[in-house]
mmCIF file of C-alpha atoms and ligand atoms in Angstrom:
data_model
loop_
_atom_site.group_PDB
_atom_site.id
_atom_site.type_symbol
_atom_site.label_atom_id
_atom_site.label_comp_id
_atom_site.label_asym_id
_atom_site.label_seq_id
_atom_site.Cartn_x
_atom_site.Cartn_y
_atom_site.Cartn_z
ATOM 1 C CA UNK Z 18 0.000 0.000 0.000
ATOM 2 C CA UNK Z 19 1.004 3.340 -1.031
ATOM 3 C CA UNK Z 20 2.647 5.278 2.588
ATOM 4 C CA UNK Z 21 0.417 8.130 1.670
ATOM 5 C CA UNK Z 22 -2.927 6.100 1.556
ATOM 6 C CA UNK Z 23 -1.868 4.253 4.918
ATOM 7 C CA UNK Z 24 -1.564 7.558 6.495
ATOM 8 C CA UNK Z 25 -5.404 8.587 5.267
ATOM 9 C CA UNK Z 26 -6.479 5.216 6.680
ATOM 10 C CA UNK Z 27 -4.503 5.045 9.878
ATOM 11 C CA UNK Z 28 -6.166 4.887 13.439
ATOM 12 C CA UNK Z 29 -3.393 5.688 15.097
ATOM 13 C CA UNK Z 30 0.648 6.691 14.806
ATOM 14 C CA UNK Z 31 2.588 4.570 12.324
ATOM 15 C CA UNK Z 32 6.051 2.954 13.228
ATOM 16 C CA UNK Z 33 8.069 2.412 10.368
ATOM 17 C CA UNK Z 34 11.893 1.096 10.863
ATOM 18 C CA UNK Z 35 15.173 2.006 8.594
ATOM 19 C CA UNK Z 36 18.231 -0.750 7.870
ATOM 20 C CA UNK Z 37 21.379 -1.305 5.759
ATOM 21 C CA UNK Z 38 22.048 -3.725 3.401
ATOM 22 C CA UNK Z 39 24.960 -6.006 5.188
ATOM 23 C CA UNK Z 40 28.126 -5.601 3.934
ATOM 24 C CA UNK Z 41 28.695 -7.767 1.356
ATOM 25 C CA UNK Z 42 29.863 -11.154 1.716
ATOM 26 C CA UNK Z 43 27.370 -11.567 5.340
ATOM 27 C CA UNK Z 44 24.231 -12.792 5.710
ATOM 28 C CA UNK Z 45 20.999 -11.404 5.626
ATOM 29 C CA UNK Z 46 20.405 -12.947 9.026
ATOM 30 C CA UNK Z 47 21.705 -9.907 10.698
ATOM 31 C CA UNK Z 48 18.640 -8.067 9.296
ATOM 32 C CA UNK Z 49 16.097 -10.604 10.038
ATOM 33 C CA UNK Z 50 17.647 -10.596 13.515
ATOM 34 C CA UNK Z 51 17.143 -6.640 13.994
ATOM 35 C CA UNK Z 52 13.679 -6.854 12.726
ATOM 36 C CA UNK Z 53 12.282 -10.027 14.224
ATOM 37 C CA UNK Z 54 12.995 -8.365 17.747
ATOM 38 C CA UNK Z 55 11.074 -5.283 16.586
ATOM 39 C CA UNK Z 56 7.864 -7.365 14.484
ATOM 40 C CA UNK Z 57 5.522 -7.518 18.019
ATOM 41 C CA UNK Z 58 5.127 -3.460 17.632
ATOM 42 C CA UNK Z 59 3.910 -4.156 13.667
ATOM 43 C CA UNK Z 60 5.529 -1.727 11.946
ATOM 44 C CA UNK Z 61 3.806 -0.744 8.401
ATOM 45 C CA UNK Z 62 7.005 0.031 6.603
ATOM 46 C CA UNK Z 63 10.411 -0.852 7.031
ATOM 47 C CA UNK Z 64 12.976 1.280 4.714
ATOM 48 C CA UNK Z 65 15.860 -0.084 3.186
ATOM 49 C CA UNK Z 66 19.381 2.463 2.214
ATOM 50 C CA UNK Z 67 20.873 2.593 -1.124
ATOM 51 C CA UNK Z 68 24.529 2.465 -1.609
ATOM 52 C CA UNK Z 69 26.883 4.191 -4.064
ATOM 53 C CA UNK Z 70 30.450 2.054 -4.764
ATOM 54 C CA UNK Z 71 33.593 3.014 -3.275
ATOM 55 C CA UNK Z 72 36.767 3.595 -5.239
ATOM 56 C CA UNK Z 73 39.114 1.497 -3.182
ATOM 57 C CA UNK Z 74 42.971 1.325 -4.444
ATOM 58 C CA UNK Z 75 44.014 -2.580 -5.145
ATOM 59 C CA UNK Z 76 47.538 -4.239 -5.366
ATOM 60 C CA UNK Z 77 47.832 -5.131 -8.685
ATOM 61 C CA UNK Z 78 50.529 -8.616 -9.101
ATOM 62 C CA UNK Z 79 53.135 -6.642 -10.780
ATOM 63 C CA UNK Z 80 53.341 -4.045 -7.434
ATOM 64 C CA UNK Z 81 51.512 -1.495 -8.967
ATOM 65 C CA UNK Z 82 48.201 0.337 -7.333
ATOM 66 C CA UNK Z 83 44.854 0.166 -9.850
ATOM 67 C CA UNK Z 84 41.983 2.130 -9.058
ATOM 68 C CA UNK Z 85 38.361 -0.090 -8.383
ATOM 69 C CA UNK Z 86 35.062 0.571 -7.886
ATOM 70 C CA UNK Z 87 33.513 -1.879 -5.170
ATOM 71 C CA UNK Z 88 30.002 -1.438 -4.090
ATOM 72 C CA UNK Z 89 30.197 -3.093 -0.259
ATOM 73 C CA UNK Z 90 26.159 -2.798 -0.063
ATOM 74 C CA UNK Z 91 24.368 -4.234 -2.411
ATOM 75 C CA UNK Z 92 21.374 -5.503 -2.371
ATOM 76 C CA UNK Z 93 18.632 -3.305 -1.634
ATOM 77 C CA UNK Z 94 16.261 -4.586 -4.139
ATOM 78 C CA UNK Z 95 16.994 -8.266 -3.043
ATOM 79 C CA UNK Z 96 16.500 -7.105 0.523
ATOM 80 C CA UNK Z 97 13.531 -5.165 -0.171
ATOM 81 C CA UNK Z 98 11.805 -8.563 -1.353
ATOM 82 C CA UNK Z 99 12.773 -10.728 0.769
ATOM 83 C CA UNK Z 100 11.458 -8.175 3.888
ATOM 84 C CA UNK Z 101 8.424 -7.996 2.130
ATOM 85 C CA UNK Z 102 8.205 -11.636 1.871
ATOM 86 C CA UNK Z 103 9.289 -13.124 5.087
ATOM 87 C CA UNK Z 104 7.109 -10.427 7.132
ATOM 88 C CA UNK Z 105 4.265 -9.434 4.956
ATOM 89 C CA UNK Z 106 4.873 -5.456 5.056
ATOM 90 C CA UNK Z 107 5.491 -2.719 3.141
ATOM 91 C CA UNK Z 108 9.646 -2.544 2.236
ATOM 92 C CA UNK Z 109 10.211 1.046 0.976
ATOM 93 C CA UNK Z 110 13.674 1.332 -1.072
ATOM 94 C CA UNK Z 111 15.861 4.285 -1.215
ATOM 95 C CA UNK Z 112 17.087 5.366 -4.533
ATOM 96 C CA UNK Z 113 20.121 7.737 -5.159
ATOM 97 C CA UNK Z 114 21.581 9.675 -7.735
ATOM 98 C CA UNK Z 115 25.357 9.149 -6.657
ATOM 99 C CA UNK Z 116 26.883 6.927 -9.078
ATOM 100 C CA UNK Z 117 24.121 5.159 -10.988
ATOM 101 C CA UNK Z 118 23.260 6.687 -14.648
ATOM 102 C CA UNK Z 119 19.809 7.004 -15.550
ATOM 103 C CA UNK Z 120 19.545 4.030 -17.114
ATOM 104 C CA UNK Z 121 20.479 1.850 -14.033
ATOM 105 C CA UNK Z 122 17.487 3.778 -11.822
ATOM 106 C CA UNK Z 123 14.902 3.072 -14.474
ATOM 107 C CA UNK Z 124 16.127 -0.756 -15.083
ATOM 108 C CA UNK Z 125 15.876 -0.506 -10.528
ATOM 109 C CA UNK Z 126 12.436 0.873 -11.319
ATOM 110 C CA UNK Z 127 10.933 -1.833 -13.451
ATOM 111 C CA UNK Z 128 12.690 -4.338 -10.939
ATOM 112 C CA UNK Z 129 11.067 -3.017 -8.132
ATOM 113 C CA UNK Z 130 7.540 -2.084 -10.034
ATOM 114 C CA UNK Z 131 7.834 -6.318 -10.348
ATOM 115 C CA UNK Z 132 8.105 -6.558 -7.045
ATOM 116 C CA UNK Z 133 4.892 -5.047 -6.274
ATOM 117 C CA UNK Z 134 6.851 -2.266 -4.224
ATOM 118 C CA UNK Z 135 4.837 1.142 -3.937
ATOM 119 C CA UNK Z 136 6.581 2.987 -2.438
ATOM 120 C CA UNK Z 137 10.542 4.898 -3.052
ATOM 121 C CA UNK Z 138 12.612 7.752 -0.874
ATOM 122 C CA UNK Z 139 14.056 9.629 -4.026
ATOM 123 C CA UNK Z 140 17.888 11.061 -2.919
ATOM 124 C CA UNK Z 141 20.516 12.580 -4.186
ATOM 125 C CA UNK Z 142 23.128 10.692 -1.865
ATOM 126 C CA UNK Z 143 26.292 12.198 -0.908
ATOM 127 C CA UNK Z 144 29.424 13.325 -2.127
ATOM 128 C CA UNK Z 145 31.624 9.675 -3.179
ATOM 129 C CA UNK Z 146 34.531 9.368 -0.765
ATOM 130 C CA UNK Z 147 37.068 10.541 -2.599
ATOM 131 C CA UNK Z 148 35.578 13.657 -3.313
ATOM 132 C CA UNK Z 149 34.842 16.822 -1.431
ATOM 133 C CA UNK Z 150 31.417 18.241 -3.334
ATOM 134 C CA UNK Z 151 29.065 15.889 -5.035
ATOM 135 C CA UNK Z 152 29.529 15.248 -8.376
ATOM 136 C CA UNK Z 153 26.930 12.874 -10.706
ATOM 137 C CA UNK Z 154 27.456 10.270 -12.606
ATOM 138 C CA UNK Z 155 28.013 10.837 -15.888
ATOM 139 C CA UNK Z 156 24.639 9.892 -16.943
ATOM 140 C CA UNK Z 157 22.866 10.533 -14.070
ATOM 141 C CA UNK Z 158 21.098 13.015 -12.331
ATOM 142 C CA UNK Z 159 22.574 16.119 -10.279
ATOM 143 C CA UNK Z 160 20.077 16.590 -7.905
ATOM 144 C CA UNK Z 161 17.168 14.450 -5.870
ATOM 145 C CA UNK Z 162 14.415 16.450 -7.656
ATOM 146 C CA UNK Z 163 15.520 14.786 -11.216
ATOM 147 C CA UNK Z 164 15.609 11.661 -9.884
ATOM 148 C CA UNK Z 165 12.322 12.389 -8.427
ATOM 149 C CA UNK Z 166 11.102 13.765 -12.111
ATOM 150 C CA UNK Z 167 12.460 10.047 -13.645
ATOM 151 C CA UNK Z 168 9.963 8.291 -11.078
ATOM 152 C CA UNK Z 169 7.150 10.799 -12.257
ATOM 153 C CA UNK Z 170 7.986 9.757 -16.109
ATOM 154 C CA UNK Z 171 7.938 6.418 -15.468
ATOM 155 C CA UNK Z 172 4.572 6.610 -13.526
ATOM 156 C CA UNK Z 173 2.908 8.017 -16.693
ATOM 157 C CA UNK Z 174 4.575 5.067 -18.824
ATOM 158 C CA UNK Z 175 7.825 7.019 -20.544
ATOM 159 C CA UNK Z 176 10.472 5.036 -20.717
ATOM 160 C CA UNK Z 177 14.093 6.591 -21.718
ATOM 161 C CA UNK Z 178 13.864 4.189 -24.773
ATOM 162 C CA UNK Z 179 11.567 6.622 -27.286
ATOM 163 C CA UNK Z 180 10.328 3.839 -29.276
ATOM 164 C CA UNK Z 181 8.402 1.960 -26.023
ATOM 165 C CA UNK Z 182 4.963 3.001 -26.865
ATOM 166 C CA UNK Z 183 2.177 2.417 -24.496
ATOM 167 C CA UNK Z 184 4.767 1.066 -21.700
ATOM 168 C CA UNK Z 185 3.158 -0.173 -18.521
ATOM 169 C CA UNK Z 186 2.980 2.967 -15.840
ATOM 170 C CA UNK Z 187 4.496 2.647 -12.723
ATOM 171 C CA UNK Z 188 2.482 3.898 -9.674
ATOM 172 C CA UNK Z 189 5.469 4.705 -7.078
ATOM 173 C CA UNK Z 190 4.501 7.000 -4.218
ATOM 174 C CA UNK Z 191 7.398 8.888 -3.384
ATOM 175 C CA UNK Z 192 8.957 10.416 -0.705
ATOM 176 C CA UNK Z 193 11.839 12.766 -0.577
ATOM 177 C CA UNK Z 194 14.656 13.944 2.410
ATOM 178 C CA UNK Z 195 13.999 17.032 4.384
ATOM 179 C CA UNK Z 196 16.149 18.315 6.987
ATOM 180 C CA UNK Z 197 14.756 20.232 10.572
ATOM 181 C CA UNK Z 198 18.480 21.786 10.374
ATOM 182 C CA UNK Z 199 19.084 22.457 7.149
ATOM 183 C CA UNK Z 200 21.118 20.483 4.885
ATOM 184 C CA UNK Z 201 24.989 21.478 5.295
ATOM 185 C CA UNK Z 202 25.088 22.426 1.671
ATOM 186 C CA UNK Z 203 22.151 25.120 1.695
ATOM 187 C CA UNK Z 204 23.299 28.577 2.073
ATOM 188 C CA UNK Z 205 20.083 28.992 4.578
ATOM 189 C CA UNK Z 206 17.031 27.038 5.608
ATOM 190 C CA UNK Z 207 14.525 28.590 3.413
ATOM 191 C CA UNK Z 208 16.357 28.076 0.382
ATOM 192 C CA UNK Z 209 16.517 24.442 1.225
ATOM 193 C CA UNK Z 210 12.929 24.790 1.753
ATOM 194 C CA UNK Z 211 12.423 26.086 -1.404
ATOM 195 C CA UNK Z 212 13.922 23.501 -3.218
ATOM 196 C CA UNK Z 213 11.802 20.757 -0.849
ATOM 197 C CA UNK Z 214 9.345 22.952 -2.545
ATOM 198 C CA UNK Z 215 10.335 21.755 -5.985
ATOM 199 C CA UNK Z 216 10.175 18.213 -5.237
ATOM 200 C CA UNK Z 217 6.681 18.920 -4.015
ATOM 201 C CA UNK Z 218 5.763 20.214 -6.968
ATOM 202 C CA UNK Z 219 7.386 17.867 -9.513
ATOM 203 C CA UNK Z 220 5.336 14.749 -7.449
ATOM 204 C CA UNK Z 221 6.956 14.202 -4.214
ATOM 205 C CA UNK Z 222 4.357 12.258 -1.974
ATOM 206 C CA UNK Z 223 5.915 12.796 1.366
ATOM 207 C CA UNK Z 224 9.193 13.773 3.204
ATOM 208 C CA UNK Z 225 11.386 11.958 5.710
ATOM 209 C CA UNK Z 226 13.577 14.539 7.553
ATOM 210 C CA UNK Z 227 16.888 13.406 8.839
ATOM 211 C CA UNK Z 228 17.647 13.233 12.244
ATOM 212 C CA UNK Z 229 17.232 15.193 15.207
ATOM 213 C CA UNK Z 230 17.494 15.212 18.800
ATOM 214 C CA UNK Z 231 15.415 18.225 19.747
ATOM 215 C CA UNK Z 232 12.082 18.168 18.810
ATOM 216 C CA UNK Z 233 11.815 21.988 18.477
ATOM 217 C CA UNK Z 234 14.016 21.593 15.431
ATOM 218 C CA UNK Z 235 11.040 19.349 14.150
ATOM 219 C CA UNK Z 236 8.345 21.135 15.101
ATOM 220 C CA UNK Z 237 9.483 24.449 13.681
ATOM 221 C CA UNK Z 238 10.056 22.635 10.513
ATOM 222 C CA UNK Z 239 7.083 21.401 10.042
ATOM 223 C CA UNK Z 240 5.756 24.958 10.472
ATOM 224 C CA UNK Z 241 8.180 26.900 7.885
ATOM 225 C CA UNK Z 242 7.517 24.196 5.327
ATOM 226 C CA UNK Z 243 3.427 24.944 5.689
ATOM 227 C CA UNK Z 244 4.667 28.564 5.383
ATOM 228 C CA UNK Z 245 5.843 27.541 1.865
ATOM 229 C CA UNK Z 246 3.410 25.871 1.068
ATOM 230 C CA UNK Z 247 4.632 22.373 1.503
ATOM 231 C CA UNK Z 248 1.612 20.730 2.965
ATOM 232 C CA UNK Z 249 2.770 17.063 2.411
ATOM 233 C CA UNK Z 250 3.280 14.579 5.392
ATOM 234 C CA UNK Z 251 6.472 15.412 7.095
ATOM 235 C CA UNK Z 252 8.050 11.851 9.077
ATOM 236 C CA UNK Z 253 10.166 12.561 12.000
ATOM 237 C CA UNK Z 254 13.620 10.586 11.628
ATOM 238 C CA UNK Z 255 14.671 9.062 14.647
ATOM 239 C CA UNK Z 256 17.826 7.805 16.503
ATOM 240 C CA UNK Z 257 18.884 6.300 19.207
ATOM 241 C CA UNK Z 258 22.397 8.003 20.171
ATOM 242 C CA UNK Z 259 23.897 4.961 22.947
ATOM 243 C CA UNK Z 260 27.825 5.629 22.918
ATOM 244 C CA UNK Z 261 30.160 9.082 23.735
ATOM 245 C CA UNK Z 262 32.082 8.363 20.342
ATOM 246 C CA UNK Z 263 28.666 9.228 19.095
ATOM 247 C CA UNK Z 264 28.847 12.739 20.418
ATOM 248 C CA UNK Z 265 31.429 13.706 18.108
ATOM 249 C CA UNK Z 266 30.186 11.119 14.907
ATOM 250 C CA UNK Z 267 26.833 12.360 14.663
ATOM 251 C CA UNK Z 268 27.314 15.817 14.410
ATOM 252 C CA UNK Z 269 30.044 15.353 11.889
ATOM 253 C CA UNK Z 270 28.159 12.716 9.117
ATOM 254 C CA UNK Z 271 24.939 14.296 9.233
ATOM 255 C CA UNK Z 272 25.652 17.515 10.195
ATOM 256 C CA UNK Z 273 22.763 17.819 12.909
ATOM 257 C CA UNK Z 274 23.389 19.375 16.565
ATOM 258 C CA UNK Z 275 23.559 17.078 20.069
ATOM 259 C CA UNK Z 276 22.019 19.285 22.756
ATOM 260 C CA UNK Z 277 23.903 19.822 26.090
ATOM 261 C CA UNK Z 278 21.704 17.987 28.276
ATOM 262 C CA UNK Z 279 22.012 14.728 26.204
ATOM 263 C CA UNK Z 280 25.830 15.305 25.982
ATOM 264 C CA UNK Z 281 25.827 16.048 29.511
ATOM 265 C CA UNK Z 282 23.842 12.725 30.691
ATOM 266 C CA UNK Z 283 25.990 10.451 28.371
ATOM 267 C CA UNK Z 284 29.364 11.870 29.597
ATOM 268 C CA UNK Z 285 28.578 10.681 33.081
ATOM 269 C CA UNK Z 286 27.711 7.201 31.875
ATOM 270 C CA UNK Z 287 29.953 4.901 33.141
ATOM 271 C CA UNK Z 288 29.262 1.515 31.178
ATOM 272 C CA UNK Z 289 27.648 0.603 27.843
ATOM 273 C CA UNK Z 290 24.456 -0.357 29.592
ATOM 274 C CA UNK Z 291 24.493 3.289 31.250
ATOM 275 C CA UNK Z 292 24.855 4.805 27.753
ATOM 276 C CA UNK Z 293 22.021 2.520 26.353
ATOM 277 C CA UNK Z 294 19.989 3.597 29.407
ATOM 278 C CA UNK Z 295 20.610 7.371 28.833
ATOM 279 C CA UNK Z 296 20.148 7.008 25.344
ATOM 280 C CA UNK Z 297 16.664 4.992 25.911
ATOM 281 C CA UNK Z 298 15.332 7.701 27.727
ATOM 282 C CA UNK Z 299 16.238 10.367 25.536
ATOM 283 C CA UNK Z 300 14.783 8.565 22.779
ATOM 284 C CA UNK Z 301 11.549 7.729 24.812
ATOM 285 C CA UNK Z 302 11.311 11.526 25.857
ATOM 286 C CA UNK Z 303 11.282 12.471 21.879
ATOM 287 C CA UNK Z 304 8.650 9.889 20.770
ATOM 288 C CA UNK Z 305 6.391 10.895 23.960
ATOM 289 C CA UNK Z 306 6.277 14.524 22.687
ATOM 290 C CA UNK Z 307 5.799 13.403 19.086
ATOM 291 C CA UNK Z 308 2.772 11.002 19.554
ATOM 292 C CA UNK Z 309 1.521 14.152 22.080
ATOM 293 C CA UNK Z 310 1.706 16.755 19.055
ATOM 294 C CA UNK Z 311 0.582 14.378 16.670
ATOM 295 C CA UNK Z 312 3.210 13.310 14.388
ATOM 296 C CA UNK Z 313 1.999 10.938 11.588
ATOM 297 C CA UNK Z 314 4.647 8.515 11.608
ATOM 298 C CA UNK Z 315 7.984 7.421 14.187
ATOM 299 C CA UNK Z 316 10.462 6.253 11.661
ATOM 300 C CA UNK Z 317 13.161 5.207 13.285
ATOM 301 C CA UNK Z 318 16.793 5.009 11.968
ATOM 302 C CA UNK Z 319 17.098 1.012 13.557
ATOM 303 C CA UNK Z 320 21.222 1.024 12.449
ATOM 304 C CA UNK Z 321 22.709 -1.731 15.049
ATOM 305 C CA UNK Z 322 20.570 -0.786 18.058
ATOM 306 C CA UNK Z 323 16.954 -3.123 17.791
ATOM 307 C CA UNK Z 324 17.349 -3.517 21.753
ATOM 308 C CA UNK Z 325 17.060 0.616 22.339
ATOM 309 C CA UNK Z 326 14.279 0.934 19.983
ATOM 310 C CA UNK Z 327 12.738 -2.185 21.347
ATOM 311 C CA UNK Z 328 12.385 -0.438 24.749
ATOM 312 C CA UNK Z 329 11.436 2.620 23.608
ATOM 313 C CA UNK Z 330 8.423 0.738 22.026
ATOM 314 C CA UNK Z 331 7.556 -1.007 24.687
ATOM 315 C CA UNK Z 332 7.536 1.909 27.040
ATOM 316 C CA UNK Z 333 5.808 3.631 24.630
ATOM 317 C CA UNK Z 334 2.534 1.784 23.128
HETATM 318 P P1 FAD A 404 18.795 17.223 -2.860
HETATM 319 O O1 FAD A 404 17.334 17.387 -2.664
HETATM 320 O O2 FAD A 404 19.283 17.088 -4.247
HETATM 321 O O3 FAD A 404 19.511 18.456 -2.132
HETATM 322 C C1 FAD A 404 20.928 18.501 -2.010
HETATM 323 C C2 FAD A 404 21.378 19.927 -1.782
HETATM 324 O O4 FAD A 404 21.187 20.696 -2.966
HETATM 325 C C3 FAD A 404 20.604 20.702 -0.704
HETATM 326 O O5 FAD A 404 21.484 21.589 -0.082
HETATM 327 C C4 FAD A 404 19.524 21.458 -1.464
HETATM 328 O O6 FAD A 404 19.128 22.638 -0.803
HETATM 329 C C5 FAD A 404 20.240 21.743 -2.781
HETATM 330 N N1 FAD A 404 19.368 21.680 -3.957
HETATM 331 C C6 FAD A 404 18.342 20.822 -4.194
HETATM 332 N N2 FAD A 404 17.856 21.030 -5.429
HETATM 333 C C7 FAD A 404 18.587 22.023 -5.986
HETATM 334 C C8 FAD A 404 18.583 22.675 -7.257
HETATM 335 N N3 FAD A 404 17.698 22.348 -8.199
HETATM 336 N N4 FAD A 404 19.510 23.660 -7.489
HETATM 337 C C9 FAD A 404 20.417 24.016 -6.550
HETATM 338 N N5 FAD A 404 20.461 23.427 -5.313
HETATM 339 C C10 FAD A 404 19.566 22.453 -5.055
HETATM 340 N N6 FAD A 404 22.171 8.698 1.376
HETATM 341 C C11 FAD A 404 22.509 7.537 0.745
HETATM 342 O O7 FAD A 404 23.573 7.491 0.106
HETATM 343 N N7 FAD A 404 21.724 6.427 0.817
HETATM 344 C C12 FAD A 404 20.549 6.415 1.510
HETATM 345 O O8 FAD A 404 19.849 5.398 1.540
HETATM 346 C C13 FAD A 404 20.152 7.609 2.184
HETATM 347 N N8 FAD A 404 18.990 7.674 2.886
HETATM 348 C C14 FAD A 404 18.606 8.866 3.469
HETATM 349 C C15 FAD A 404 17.345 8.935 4.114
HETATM 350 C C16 FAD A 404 16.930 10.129 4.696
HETATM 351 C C17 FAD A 404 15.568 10.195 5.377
HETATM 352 C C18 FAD A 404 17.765 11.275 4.657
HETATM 353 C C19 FAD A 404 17.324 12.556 5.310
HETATM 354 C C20 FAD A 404 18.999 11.212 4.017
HETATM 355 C C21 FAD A 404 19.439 10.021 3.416
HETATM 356 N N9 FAD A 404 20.643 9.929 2.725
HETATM 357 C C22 FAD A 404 21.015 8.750 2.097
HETATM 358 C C23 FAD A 404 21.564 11.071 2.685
HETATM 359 C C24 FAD A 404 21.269 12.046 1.507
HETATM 360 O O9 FAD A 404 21.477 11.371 0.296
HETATM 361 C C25 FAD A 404 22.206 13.241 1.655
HETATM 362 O O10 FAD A 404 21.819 14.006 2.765
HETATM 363 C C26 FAD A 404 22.417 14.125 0.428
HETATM 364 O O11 FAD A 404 23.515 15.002 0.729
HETATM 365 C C27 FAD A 404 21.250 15.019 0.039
HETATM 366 O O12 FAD A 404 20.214 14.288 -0.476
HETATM 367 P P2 FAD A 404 18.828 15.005 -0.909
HETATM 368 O O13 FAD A 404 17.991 13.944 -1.499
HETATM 369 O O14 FAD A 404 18.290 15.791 0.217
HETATM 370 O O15 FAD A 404 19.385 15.970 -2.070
#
């Protein structure tokens, strides 16, 4: 079922869950194992990321260094199925525009139309590794509202082949990143608005916003995108933050603020189970205030902690 539908029909708030791909080469017990712990609080969607390859340097046998391309997560699509198989719900896929050409994302498409999936988060992705600002594939898109316009093309049966006439249309709902913060690349927030805006307007169904740990960063979000007119369902992304190295990791990848209080608390832990137990209630705090104000959907970032998000669920519903 389309995300957007579910929302008209639901009762009450939605959980929906977020995992990687393994690395490649190990099983895909270690998803089954995150999500069979979390299956009692029946989530309605569980996202799967997208991953660009890596250019890794190799030993060649003569001494020499080559430069390779290695994707170490694969598998999305696989992943996607078999989540939607083994637990009977919805598997939404993340698509990027970071090294895959257009033809690869429409060829992803059709694979996942197949599938019966209905639902895709359309992203840019960031910059590759190696480099400092993104930069797209050669035959790919530059930014997440192209890829978003390829989704929209193939809904209304265009193909990138011309001479496909009468192609079988897609019917992808699609949902799109927003950030409470701002993404670190927008010279201000309402620019980055703005260009949410654009998505909007091209056919985005809904948006997902990254992280946060203040709920005030949500909340006044929420309210400058209905300012601009961006009246779509906005999901609050959610993560449990359970170590100190965390502190300084979070704020660097995904450029989003840890407030005092939470940095204070997890300083003074003193074991792992003290930082899972800070971390717990932090997490329980922000999804109490959520559900109070009404927020359509908890999505929650799962990433290696099931047992945090586990209590948080149970404490909560
Ligand atoms: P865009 O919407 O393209 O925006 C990128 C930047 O360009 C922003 O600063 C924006 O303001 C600006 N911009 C947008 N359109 C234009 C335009 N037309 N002209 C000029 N500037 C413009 N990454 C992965 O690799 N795999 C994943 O699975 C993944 N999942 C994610 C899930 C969520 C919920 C979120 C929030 C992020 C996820 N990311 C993932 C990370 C994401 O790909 C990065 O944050 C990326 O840097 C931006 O993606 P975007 O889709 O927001 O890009």
């Amino acid at each position: 079922m389309k995300l957007t539908q579910h929302l008209a029909e639901a009762k009450k708030t939605i959980i929906s869950l977020e995992v990687l791909p393994p690395t490649k080469g190990k099983s895909i017990e270690s998803i089954y194992s995150h999500l069979d712990t979390l299956m009692e609080f029946e989530p309605s969607f569980v996202n799967v990321t997208y991953h660009r390859a890596e250019q890794v340097y190799k030993k060649r046998t003569d001494g020499n260094f080559e430069r390779v391309e290695i994707r170490k997560r694969p598998g999305t699509v696989g992943i996607c199925a078999a989540i939607m198989n083994k637990y009977k719900v919805e598997a939404i896929p993340h698509l990027i525009c970071g090294g895959f050409s257009k033809e690869e994302t429409e060829n992803a498409l059709i694979d996942l139309h197949f599938l019966g999936i209905k639902n895709v988060l359309a992203l840019r992705g960031d910059a590759a590794a190696n480099e400092k600002f993104f930069t797209p594939h050669p035959h790919g898109h530059r930014y997440a509202e192209d890829l978003v316009k390829q989704v929209i093309s193939l809904n209304k049966g265009h193909y990138m082949e011309e001479d496909i006439m009468d192609g079988v249309k897609t019917d992808f709902c699609i949902g799109v990143a927003g950030y409470p913060e701002k993404h670190f690349e927008a010279p201000n927030l309402d620019t980055d608005i703005e260009y949410l805006k654009r998505k909007i307007e091209l056919g985005a169904d809904y948006v997902t916003t990254q992280m946060f740990f203040e709920n005030k960063h949500y909340y006044s979000y929420v309210s400058k995108c209905r300012e601009h007119n961006v009246t779509v369902p906005i999901l609050p992304g959610l993560k449990p933050l359970t170590s100190k190295r965390q502190l300084s990791m979070i704020p660097s990848i995904f450029n989003v603020e840890v407030p005092v209080d939470l940095y204070n608390e997890m300083m003074k832990a003193k074991t792992e189970a003290d930082c899972d137990l800070v971390g717990t209630e932090w997490l329980l705090h922000q999804c109490r205030d959520l559900l109070k104000n009404g927020a359509p959907v908890l999505h929650f970032y799962t990433l290696g902690k099931p047992k945090v998000i586990y209590d948080v669920l149970k404490q909560l519903l």
